[in-house]
mmCIF file of C-alpha atoms in Angstrom:
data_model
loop_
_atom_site.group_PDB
_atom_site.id
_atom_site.type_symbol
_atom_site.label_atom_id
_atom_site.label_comp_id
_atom_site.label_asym_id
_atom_site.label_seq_id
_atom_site.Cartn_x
_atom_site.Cartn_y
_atom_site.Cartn_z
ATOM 1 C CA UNK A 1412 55.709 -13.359 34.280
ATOM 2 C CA UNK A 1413 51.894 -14.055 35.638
ATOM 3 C CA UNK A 1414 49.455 -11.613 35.413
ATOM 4 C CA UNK A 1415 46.943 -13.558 37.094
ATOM 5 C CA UNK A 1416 44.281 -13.357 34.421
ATOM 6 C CA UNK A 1417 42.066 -15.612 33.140
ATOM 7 C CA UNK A 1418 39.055 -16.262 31.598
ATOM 8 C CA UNK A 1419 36.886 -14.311 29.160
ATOM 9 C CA UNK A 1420 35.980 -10.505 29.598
ATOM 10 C CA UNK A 1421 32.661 -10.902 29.478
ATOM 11 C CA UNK A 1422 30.644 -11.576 32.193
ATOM 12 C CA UNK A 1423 29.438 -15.460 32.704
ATOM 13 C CA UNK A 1424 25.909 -15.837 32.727
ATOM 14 C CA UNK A 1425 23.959 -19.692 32.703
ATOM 15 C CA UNK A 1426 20.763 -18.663 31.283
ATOM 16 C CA UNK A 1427 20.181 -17.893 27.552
ATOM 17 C CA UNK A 1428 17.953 -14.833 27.098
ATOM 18 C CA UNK A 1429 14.512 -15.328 27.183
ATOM 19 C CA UNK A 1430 12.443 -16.253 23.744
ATOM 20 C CA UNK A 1431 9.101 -15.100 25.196
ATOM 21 C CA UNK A 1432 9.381 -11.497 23.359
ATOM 22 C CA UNK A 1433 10.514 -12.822 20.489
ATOM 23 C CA UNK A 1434 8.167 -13.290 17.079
ATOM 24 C CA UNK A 1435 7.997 -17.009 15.764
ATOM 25 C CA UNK A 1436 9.973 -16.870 12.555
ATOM 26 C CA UNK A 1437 8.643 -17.197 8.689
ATOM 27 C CA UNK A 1438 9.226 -18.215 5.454
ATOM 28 C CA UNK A 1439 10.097 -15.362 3.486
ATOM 29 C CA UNK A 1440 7.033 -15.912 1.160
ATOM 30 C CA UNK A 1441 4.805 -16.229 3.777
ATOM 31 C CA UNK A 1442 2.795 -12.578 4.522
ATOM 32 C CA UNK A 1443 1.928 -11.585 8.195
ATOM 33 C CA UNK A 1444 -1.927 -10.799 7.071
ATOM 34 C CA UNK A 1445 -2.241 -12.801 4.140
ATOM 35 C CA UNK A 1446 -5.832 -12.981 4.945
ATOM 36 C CA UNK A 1447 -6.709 -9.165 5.128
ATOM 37 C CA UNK A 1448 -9.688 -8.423 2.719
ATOM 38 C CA UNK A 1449 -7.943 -4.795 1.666
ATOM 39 C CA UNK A 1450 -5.026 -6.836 0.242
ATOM 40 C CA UNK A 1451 -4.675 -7.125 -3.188
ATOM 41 C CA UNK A 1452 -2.488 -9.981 -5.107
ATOM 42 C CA UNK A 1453 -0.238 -8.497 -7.801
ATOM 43 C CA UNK A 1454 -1.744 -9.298 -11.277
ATOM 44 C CA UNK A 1455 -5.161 -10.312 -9.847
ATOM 45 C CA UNK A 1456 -8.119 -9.330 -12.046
ATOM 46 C CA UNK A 1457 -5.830 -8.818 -14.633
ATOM 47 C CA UNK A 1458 -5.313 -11.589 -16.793
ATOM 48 C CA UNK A 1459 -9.245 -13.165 -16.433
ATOM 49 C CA UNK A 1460 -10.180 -9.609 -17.785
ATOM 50 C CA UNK A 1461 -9.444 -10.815 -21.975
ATOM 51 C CA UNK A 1462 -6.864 -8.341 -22.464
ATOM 52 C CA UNK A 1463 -3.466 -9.446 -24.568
ATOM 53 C CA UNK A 1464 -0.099 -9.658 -23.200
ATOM 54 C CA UNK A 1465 0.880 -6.209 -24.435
ATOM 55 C CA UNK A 1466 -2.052 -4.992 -22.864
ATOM 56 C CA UNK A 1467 -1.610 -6.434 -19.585
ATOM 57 C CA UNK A 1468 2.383 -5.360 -19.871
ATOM 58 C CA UNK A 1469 1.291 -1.524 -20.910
ATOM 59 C CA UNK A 1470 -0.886 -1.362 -17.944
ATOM 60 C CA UNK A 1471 1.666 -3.017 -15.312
ATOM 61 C CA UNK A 1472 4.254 -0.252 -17.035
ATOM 62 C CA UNK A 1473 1.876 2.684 -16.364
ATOM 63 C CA UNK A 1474 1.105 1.393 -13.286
ATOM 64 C CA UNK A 1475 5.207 1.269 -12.018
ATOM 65 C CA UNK A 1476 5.174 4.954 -12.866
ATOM 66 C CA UNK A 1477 2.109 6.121 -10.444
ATOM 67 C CA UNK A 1478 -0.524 6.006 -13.071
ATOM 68 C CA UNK A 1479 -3.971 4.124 -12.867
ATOM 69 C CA UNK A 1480 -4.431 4.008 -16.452
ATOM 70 C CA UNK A 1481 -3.889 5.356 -20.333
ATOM 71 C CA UNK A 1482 -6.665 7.944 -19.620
ATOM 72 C CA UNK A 1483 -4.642 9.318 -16.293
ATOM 73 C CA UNK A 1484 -1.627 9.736 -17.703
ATOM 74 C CA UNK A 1485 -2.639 10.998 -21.436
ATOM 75 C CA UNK A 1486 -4.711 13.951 -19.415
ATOM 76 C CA UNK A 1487 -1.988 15.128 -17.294
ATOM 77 C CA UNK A 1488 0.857 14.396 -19.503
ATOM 78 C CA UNK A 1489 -1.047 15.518 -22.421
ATOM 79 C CA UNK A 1490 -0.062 12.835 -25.076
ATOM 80 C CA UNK A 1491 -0.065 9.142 -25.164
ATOM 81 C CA UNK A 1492 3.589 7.104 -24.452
ATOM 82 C CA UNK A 1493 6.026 6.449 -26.903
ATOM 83 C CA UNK A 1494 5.859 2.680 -27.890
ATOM 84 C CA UNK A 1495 8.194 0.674 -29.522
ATOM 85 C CA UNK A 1496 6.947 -0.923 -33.092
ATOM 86 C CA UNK A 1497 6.216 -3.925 -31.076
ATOM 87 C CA UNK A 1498 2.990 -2.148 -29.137
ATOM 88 C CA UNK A 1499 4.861 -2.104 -25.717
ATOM 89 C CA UNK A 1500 5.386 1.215 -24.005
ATOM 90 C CA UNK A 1501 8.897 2.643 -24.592
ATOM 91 C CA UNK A 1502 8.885 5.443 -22.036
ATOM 92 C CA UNK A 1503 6.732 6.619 -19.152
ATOM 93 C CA UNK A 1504 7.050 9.810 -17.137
ATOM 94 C CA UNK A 1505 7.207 9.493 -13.503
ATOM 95 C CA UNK A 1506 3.325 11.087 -11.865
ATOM 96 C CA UNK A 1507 4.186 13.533 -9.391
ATOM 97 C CA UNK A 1508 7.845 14.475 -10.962
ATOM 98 C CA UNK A 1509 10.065 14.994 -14.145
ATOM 99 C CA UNK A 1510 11.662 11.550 -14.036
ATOM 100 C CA UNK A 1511 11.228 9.107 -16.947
ATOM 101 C CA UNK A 1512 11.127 5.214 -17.157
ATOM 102 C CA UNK A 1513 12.588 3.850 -20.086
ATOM 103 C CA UNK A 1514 11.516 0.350 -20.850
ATOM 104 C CA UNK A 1515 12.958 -2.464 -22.699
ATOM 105 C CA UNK A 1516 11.395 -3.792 -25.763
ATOM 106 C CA UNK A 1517 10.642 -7.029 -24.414
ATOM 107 C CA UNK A 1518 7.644 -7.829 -21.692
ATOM 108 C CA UNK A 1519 8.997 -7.553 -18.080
ATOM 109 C CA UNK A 1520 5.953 -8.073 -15.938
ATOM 110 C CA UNK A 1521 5.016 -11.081 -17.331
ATOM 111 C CA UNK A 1522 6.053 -13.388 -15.004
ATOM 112 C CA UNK A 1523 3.867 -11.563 -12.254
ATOM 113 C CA UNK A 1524 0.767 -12.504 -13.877
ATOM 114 C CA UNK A 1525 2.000 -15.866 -14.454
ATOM 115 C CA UNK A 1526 2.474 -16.615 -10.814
ATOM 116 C CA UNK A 1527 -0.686 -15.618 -9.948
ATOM 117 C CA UNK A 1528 -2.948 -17.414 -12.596
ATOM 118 C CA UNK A 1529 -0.840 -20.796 -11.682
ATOM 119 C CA UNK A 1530 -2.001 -20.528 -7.941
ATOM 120 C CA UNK A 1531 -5.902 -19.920 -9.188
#
């Protein structure tokens, strides 16, 4: 029994779409405008600034949560963080809602300074 079909459903074309339109492809580290003076590098100006690794960690903690600094968050918050006997902040409220960060007792950040003060 012959149905008298064959071949593929699709229509048969003998060009391959045109790359013209298309952008050139890039590493996944690589950033479109890595040259744009606005642009800030994570953890630069941090660690040339003498501060100690629970510093820098405190401020990369208040940071996550919205706030620029201590001073922001102790005036609208109205006390300071609750650390853990180690210095390092233990929890951080969220600026702009109710929600809370809890943080572990160990540094987290640190490799984001570290990255950036082996490529200075």
């Amino acid at each position: 029994m012959d149905l008298g079909i064959s071949g593929s459903a699709a229509p048969q074309t003998q060009q391959r779409a045109s790359t013209a339109n298309r952008a050139t492809p890039r590493k996944r580290n690589e950033r479109p405008d890595s040259g744009s003076k606005d642009e800030i590098q994570v953890g630069s100006g941090l660690a040339n600034q003498g501060l100690s690794d629970v510093e820098l960690e405190n401020i990369c903690r208040l940071q996550y949560a919205k706030w620029k600094d201590l001073q922001e968050y102790v005036s609208a918050v109205g006390n300071e963080p609750d650390l853990w006997p180690n210095g390092l902040i233990k929890s951080t409220k969220k600026k702009g809602d109710d929600c809370k960060f809890y943080w572990k007792k160990v540094p987290e950040w640190r490799h984001m300074w570290e990255k950036h003060m082996i490529k200075a």
